[in-house]
mmCIF file of C-alpha atoms in Angstrom:
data_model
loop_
_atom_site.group_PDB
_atom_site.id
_atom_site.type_symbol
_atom_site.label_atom_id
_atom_site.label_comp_id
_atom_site.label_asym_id
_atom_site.label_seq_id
_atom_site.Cartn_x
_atom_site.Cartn_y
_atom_site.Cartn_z
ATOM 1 C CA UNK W 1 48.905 -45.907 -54.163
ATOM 2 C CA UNK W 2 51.938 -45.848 -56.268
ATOM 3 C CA UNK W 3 55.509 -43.757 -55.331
ATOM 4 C CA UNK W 4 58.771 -42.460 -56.341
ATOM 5 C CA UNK W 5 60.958 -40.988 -55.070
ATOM 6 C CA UNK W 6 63.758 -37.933 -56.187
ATOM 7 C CA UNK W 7 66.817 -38.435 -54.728
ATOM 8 C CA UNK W 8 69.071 -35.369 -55.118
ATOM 9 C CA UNK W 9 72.932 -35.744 -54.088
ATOM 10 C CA UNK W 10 73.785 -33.632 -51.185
ATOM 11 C CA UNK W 11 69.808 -33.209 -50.319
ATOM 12 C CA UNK W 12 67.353 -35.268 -48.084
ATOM 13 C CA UNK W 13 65.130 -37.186 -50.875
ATOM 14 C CA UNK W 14 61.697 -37.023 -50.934
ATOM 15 C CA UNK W 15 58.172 -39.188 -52.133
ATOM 16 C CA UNK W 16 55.991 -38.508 -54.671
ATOM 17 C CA UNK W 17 52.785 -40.452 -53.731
ATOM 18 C CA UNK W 18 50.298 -41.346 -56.289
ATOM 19 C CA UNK W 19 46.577 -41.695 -55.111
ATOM 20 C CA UNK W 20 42.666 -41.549 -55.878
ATOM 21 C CA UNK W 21 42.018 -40.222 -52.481
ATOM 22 C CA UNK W 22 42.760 -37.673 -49.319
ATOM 23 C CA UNK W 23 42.797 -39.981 -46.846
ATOM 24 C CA UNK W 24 46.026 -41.373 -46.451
ATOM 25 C CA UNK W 25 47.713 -37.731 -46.448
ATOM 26 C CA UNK W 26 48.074 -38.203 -42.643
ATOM 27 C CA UNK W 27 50.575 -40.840 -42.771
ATOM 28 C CA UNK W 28 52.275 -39.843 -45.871
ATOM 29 C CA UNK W 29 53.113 -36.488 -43.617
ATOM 30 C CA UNK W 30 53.795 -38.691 -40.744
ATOM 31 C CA UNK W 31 56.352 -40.957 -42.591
ATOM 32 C CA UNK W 32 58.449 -37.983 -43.041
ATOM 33 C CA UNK W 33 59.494 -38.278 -39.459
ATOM 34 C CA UNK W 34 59.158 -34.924 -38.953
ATOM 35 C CA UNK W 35 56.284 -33.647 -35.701
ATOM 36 C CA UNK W 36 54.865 -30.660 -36.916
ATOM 37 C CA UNK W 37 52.847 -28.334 -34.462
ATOM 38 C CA UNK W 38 52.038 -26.243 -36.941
ATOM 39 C CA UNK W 39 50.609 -26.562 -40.519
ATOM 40 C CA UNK W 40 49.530 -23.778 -42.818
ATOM 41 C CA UNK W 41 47.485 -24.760 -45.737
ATOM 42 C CA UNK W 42 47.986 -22.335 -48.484
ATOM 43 C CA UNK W 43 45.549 -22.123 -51.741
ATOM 44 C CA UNK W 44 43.266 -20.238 -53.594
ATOM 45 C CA UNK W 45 39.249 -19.584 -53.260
ATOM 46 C CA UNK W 46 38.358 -21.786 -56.452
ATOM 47 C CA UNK W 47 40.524 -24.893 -54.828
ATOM 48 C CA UNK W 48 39.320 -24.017 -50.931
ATOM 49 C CA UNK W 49 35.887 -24.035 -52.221
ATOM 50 C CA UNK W 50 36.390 -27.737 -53.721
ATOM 51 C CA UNK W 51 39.025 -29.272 -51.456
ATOM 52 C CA UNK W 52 39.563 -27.123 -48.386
ATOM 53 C CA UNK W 53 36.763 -29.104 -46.391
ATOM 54 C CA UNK W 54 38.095 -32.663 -47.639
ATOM 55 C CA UNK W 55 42.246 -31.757 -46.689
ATOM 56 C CA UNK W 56 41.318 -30.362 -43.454
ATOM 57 C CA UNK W 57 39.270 -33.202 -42.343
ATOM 58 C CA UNK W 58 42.206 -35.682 -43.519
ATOM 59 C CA UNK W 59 44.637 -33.403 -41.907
ATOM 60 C CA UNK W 60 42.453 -33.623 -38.590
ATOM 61 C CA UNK W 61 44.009 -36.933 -38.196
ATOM 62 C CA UNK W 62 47.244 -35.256 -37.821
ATOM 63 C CA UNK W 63 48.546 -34.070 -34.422
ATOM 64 C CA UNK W 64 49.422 -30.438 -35.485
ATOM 65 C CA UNK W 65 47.202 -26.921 -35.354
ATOM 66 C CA UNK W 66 45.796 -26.385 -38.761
ATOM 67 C CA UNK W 67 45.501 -22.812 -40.611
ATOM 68 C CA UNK W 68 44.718 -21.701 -43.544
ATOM 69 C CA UNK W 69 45.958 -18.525 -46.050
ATOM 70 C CA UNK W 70 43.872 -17.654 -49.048
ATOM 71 C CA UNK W 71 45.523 -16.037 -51.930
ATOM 72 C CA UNK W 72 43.368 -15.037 -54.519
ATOM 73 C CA UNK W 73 43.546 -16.724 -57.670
ATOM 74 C CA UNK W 74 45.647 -16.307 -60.685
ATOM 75 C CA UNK W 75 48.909 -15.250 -62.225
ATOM 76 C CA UNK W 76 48.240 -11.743 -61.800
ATOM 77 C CA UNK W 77 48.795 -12.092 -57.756
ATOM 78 C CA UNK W 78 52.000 -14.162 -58.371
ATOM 79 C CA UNK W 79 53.435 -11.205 -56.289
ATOM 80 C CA UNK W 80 55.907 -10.009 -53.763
ATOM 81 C CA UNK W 81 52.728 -7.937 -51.794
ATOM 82 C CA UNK W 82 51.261 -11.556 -51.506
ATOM 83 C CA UNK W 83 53.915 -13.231 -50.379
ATOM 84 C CA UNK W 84 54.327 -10.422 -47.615
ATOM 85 C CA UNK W 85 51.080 -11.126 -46.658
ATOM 86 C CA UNK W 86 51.806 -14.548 -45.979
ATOM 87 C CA UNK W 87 54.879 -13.615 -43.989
ATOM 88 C CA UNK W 88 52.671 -11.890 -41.898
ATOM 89 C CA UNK W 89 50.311 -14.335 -41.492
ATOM 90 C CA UNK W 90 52.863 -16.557 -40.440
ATOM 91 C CA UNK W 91 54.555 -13.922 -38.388
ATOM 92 C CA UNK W 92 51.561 -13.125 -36.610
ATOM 93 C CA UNK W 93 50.475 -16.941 -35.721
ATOM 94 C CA UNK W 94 54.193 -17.347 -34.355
ATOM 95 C CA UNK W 95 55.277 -20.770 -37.088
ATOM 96 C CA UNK W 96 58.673 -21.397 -36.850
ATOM 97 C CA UNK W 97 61.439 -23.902 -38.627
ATOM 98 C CA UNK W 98 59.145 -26.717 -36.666
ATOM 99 C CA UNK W 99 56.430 -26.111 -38.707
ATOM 100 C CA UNK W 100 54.982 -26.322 -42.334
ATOM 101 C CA UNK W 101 53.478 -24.729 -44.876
ATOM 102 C CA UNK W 102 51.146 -27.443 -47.819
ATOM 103 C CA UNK W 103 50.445 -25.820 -51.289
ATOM 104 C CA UNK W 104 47.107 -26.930 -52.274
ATOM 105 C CA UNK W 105 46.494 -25.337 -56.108
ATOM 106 C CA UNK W 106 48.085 -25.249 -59.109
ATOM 107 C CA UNK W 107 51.583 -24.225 -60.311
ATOM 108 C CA UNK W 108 50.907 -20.391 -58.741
ATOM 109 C CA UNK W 109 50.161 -21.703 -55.916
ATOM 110 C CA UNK W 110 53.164 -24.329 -55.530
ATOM 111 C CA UNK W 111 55.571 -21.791 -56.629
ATOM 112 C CA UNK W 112 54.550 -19.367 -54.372
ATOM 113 C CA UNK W 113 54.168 -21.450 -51.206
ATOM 114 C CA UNK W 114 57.296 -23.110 -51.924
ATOM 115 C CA UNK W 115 59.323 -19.455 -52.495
ATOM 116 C CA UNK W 116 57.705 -18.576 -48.894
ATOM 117 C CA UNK W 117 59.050 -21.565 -47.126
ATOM 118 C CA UNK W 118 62.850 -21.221 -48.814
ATOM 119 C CA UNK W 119 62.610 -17.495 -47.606
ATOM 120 C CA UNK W 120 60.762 -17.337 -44.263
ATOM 121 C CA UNK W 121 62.982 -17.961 -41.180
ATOM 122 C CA UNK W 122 65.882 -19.169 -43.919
ATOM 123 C CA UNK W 123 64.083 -21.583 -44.483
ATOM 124 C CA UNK W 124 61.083 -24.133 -43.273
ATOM 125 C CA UNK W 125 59.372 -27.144 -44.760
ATOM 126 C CA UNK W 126 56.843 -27.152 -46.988
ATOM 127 C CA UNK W 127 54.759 -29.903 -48.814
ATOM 128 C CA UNK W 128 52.822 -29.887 -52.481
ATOM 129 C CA UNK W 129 49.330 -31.106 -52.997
ATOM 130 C CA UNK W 130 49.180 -30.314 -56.999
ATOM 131 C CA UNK W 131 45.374 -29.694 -57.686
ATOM 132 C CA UNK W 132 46.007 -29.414 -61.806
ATOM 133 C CA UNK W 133 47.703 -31.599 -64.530
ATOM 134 C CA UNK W 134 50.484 -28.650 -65.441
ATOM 135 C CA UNK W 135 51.245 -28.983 -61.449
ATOM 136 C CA UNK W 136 50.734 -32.828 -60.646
ATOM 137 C CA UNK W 137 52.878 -33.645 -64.683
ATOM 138 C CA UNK W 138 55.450 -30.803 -63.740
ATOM 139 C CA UNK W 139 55.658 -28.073 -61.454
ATOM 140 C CA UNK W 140 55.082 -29.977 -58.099
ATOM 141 C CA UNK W 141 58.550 -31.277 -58.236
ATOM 142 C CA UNK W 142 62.248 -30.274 -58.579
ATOM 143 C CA UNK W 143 62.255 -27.622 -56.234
ATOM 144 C CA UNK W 144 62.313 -24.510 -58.408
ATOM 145 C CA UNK W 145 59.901 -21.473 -56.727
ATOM 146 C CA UNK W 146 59.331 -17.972 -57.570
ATOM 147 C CA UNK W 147 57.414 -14.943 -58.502
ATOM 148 C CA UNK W 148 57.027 -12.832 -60.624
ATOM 149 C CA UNK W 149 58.239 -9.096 -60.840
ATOM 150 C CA UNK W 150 56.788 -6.319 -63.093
ATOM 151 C CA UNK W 151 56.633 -7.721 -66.323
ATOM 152 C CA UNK W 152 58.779 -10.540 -65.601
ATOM 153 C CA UNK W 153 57.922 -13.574 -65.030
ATOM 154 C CA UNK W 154 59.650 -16.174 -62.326
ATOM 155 C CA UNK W 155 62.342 -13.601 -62.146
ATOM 156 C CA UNK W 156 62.953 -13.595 -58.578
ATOM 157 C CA UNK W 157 62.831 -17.114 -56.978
ATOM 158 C CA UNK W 158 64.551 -20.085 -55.027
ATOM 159 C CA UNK W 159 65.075 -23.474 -55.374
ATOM 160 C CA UNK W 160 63.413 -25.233 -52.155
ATOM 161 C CA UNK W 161 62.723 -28.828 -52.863
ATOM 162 C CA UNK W 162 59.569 -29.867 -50.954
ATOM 163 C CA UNK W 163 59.399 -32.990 -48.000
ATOM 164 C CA UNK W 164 56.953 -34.885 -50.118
ATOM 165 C CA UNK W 165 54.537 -34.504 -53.156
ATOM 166 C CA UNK W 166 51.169 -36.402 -52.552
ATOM 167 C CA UNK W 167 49.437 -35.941 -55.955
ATOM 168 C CA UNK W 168 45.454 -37.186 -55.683
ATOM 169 C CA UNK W 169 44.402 -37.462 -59.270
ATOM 170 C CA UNK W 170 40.246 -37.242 -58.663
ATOM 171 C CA UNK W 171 40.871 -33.663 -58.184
ATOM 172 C CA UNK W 172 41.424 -33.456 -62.054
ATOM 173 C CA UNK W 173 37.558 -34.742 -62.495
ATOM 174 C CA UNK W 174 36.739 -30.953 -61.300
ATOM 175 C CA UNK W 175 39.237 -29.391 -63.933
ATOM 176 C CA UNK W 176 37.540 -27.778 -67.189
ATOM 177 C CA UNK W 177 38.732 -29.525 -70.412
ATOM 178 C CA UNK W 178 41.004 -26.274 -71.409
ATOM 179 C CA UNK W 179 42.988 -27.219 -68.064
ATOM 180 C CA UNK W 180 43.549 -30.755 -68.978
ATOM 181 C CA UNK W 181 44.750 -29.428 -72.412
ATOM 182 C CA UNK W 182 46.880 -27.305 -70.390
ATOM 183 C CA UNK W 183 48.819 -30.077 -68.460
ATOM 184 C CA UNK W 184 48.957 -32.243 -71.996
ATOM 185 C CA UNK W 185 51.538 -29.459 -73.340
ATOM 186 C CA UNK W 186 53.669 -30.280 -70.455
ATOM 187 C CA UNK W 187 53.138 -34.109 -70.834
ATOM 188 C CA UNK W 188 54.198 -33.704 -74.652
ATOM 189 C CA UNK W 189 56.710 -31.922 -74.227
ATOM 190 C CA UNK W 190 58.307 -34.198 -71.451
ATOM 191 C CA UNK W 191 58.265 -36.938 -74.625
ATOM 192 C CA UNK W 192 59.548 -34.524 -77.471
ATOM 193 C CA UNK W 193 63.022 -33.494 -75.132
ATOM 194 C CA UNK W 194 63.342 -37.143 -73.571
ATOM 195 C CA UNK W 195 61.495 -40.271 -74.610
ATOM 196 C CA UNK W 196 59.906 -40.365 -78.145
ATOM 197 C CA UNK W 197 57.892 -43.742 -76.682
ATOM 198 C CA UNK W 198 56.344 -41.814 -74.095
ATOM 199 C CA UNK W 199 55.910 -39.252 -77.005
ATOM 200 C CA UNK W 200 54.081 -41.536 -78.717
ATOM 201 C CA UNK W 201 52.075 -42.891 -75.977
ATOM 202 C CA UNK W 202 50.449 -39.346 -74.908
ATOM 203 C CA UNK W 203 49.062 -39.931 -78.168
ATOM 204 C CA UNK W 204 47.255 -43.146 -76.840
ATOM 205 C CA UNK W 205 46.052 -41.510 -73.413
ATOM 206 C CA UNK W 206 44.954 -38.573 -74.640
ATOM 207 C CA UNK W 207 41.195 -39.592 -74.966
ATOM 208 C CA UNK W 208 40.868 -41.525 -71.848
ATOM 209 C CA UNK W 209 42.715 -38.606 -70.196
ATOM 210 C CA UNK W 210 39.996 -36.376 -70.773
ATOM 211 C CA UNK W 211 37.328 -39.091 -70.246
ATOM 212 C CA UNK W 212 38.641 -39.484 -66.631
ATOM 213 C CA UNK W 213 40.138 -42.959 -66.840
ATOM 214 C CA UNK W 214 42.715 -43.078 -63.434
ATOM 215 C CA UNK W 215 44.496 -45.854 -64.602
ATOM 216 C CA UNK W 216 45.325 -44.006 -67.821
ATOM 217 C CA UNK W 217 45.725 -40.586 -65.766
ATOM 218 C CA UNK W 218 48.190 -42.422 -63.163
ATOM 219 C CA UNK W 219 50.599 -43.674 -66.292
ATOM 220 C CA UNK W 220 50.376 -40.393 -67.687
ATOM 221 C CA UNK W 221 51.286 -38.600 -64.625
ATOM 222 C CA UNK W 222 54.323 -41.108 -63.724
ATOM 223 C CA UNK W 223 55.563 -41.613 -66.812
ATOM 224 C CA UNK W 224 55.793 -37.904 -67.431
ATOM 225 C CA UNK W 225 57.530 -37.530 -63.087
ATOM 226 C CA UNK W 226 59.873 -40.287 -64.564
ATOM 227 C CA UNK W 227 61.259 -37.874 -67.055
ATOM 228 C CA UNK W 228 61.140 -34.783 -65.052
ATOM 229 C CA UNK W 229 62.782 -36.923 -62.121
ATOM 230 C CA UNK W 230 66.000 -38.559 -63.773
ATOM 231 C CA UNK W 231 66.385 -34.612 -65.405
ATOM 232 C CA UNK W 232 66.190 -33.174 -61.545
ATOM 233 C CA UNK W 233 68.410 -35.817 -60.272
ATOM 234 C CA UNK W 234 71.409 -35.174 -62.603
ATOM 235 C CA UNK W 235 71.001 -31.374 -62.413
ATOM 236 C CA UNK W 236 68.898 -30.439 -59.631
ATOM 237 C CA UNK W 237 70.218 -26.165 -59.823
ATOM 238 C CA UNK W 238 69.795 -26.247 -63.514
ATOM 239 C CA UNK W 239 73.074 -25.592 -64.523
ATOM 240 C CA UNK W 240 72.818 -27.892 -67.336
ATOM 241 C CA UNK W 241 70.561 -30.484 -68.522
ATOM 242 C CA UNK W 242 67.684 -28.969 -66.459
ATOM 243 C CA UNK W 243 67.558 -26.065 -69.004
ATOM 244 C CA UNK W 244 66.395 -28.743 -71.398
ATOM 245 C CA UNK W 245 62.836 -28.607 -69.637
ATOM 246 C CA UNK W 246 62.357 -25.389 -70.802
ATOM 247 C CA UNK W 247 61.551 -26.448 -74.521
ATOM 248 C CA UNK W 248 58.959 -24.147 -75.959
ATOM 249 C CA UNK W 249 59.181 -21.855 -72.537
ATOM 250 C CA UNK W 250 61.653 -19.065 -74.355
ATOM 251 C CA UNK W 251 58.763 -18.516 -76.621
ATOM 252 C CA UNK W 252 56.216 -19.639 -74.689
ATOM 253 C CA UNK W 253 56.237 -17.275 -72.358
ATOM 254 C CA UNK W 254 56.546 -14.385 -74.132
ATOM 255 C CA UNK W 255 53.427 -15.261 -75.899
ATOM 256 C CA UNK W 256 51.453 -16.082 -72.617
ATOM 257 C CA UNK W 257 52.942 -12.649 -70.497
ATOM 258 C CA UNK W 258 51.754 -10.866 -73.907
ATOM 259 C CA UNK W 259 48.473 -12.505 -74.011
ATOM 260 C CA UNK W 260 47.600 -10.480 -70.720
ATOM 261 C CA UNK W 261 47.700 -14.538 -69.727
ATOM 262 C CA UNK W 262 44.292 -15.024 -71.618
ATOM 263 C CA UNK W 263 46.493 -18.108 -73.044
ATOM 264 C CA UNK W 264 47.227 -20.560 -70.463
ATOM 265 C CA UNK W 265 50.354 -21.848 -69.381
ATOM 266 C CA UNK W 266 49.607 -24.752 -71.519
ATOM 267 C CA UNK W 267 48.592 -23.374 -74.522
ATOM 268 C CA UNK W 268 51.462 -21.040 -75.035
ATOM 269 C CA UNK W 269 53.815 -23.880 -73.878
ATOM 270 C CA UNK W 270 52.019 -25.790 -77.045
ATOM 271 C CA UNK W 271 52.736 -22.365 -79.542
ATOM 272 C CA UNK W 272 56.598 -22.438 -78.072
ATOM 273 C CA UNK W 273 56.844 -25.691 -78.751
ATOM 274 C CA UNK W 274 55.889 -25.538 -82.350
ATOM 275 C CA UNK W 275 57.833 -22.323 -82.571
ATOM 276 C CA UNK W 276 61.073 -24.191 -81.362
ATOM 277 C CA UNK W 277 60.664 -27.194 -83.948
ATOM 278 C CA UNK W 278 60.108 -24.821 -86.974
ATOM 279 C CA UNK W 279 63.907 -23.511 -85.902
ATOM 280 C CA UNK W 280 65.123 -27.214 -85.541
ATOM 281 C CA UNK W 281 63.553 -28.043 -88.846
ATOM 282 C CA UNK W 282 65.040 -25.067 -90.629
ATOM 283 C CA UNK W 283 68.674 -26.017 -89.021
ATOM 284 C CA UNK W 284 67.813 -29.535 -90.010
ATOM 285 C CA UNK W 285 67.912 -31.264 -86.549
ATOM 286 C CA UNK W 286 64.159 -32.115 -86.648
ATOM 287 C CA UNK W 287 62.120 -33.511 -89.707
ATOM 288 C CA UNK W 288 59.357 -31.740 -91.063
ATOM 289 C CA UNK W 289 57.144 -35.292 -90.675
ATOM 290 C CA UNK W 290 58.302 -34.966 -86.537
ATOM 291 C CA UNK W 291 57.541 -30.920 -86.085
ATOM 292 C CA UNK W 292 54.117 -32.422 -88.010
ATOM 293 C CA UNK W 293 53.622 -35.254 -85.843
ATOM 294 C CA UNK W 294 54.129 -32.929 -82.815
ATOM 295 C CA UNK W 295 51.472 -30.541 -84.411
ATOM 296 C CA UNK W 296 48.996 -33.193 -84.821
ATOM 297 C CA UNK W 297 49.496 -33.855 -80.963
ATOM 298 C CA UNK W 298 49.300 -30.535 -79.895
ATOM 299 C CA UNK W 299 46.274 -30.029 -81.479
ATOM 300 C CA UNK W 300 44.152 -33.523 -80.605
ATOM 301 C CA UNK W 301 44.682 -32.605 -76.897
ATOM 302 C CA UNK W 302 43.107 -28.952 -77.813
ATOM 303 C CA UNK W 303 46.272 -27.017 -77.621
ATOM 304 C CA UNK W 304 46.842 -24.172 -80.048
ATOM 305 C CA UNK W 305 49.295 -24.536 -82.938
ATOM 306 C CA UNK W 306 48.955 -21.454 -84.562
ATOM 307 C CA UNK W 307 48.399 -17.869 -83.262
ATOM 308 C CA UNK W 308 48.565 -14.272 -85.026
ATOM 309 C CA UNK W 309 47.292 -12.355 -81.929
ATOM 310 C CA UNK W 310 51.156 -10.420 -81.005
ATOM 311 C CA UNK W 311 52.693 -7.816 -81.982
ATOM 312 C CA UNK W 312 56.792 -9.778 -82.617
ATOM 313 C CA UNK W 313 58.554 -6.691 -81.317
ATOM 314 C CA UNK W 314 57.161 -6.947 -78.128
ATOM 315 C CA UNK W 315 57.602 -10.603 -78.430
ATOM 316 C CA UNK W 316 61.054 -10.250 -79.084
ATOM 317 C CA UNK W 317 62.222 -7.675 -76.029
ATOM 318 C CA UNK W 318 60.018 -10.168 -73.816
ATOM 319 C CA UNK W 319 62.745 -12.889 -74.776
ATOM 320 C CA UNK W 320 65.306 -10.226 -74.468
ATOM 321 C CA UNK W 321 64.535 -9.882 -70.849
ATOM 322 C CA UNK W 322 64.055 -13.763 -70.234
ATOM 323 C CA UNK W 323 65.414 -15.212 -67.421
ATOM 324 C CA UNK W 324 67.640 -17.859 -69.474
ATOM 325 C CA UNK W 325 69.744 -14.894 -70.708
ATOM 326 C CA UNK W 326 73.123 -15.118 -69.715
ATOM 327 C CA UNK W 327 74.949 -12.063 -70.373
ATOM 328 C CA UNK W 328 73.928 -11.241 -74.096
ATOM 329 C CA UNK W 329 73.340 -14.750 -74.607
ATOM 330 C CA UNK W 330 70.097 -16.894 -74.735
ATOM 331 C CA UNK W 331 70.215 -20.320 -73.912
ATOM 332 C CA UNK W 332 67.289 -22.089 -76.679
ATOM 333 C CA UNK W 333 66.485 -25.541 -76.445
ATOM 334 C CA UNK W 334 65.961 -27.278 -79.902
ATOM 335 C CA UNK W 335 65.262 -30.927 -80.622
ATOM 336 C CA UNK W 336 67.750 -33.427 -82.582
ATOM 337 C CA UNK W 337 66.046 -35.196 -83.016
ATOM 338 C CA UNK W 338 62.074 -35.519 -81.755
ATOM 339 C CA UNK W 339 62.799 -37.245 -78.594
ATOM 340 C CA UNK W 340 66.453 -35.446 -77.848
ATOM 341 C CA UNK W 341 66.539 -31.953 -76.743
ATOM 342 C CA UNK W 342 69.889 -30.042 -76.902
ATOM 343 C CA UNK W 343 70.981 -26.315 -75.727
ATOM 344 C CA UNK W 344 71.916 -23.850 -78.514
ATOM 345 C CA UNK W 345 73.306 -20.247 -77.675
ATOM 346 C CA UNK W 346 73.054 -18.682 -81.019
ATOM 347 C CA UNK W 347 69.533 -18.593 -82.520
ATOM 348 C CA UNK W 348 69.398 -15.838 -83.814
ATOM 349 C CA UNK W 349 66.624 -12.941 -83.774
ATOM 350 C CA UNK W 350 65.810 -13.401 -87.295
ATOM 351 C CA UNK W 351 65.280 -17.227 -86.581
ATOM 352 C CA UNK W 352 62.866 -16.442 -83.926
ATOM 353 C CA UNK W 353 61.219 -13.997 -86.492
ATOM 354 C CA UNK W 354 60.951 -16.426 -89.053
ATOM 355 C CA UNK W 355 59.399 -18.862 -86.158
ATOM 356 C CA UNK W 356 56.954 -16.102 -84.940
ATOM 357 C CA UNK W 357 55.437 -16.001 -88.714
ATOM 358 C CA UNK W 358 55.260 -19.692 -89.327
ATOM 359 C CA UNK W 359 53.253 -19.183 -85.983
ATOM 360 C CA UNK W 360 50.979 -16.989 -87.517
ATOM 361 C CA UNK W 361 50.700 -18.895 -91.023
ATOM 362 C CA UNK W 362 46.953 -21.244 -91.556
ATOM 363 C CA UNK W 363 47.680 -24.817 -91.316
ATOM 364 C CA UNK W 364 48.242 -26.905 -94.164
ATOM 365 C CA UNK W 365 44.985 -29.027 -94.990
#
C-alpha cells in the first residue's frame, strides 16, 4: 500500500491510498475518524457488474447500512435529471450530514457523486474509488465536480474535495486497451505542463502499462498524483496555476462534445494537446523536435494525433462557450517550454484555425 496525502490550506487534508486489493477499504474509511451509519455506493451497471459484489463484501466489514444507486453509464447521463434522482434516493432512505456517499466508476461517475455530496444537505462527505486510469491519474482528486448542461460541458459544478481517495489498480486489468490509452493522455500531459522527466518516463511505462505490470502502473499513477497534487495544493479554486491542467482541454473538448463523444476523453485530450503545441511552436515557445516528441508519445500509447472528422465553425463557437472564458477572454494554456505550461489570454481565432488544420494535415513519414 503506498499514500499521499493533499493538504489544502484552510481545508481538512485527505489520503490517497495506493493498493492491489479491496480489502483494506474498511480501515482506510475507518481512519478517517468519521462513524458513518450510512453509506451509499454510487456507480454504473458496467462497474456494479465487475466490482459491486467485491466493495460490498469489503464494506461489510464496516459498521454502517450499505446502499447502492445505479446511474446508467456514460457522458450522455452526466445530467441534472440524474442527479435529482439521486437526491431522491437519498431523500427517500433519510442520509443525512452523518453519512456518505463512495463513487465507484470513472471520471462521470466521480464528478457526479462528488457534485451530489457538495449540494445535498449543503453539503455531506463523500469518498472516490476511481475504477479507470483518466480517474485514478486525474479526476479522483482536487475536488472539482460537475455536470454537464445542454451542450455544455462541466458548466455547472462545485468544488467538494473528497475524505479520502483509495485507488485499487487491478481494476485496470478489466479496462479495454482504448481506456488505458485514454488515461495515458492525462499521464502525458501531467509531464508536458510540469515535469519533462516524468515526460520522458511515460515513455518508458507505456508498454508495461498496457501489459499490466503494477509496479510500473503504481509509479505511473503516483508520479502523475504528485503533479496534480503540488498544482491542487498551491491553487486548490483554480484561480491560477490550476488552469494550467487544462492543457489541450480548450480544444479538447470541443472536439470530444462534437464527436457526439465517440472520441474519448483521452483521445481528444491527445488532439488538444497537439493542437496547443502547434500554437506554441508557431509563437516559438515550443520546438518543433518537442511538439514531435509529444506526437510520437501520443501516438505509441494509441492516442490520436490527427483528426479531420469536424466541421471548425462549430469547433470554434464550442470554445466560444467554454467554461475558461472570462468575459470575452479565453484563458489558453501553451507550453514554454515542453515541461512548463503558462496561461495566455490572446490566442487568437485564426491561431486556433491554423491549429484545427495542422490537426487535419497526414503525418509526416
Amino acid at each position: 500500500m503506498r499514500e499521499l496525502k493533499i493538504e489544502v490550506p484552510g481545508l481538512p487534508a485527505y489520503p490517497i491510498y495506493l493498493s492491489t486489493a479491496w480489502n483494506a477499504l474498511p480501515n482506510c474509511l475507518a481512519a478517517s475518524g468519521s462513524e458513518y451509519r450510512r453509506v451509499c455506493v454510487v456507480t454504473d451497471p458496467a462497474i456494479a457488474s465487475l466490482y459491486q459484489g467485491e466493495v460490498l463484501e469489503a464494506l461489510a466489514a464496516f459498521p454502517a447500512e450499505i446502499f447502492v444507486f445505479t446511474i446508467p453509464a456514460g457522458e450522455a447521463y452526466k445530467t441534472l435529471s440524474q442527479i435529482q434522482e439521486l437526491y431522491l434516493f437519498l431523500m427517500e432512505h433519510a442520509f443525512d450530514r452523518q453519512d456518505l456517499l463512495i463513487a465507484l466508476g470513472g471520471g462521470v461517475i466521480g464528478d457526479m457523486t462528488g457534485f451530489a455530496a457538495a449540494t445535498y444537505l449543503r453539503g455531506i462527505d463523500f469518498v472516490q474509488l476511481p475504477t479507470t486510469l483518466l480517474s485514478q491519474v486525474d479526476s479522483s482528486i482536487g475536488g472539482k465536480t460537475g455536470v454537464d448542461f445542454l451542450h455544455y460541458k462541466n458548466m455547472i459544478g462545485a468544488f467538494k474535495q473528497p475524505r479520502m481517495v483509495y485507488i485499487n489498480l487491478s481494476v485496470l486489468q478489466s479496462l479495454p486497451r482504448r481506456q488505458l490509452s485514454s488515461g495515458m493522455a492525462e499521464a502525458i500531459k501531467h509531464g508536458c505542463i510540469k515535469d519533462p522527466d516524468y515526460f520522458i518516463r511515460t515513455g518508458s511505462f507505456s508498454k508495461a502499462v498496457f501489459d499490466f505490470h503494477p509496479d510500473v502502473l503504481a509509479d505511473l499513477v503516483e508520479g502523475s498524483l504528485r503533479i496534480k497534487k503540488t498544482v491542487v495544493e498551491n491553487d486548490p479554486f483554480e484561480r491560477n496555476e490550476r488552469a494550467l491542467l487544462n492543457f489541450g482541454h480548450t480544444i479538447g473538448h470541443a472536439l470530444e462534445k462534437e464527436s457526439g463523444f465517440t472520441l474519448t476523453h483521452g483521445e481528444s485530450v491527445s488532439l488538444g494537446c497537439v493542437a496547443a503545441g502547434r500554437i506554441s511552436c508557431r509563437r516559438a515557445f515550443l520546438l518543433e523536435e518537442e511538439l514531435a516528441s509529444m506526437e510520437a508519445l501520443f501516438s505509441a500509447c494509441g492516442l490520436p494525433i490527427r483528426y479531420a472528422d469536424f466541421d471548425e465553425e462549430r469547433i470554434l463557437q464550442a470554445i466560444q462557450h467554454d467554461k475558461k472564458m472570462t468575459g470575452n477572454t479565453l484563458r489558453f494554456i501553451l507550453l514554454h517550454p515542453l515541461g512548463k505550461a503558462e496561461i495566455c489570454s490572446n490566442v487568437t481565432s485564426e491561431e486556433i484555425r491554423e491549429a484545427l488544420t495542422y490537426l487535419t494535415k497526414e503525418e509526416k513519414s
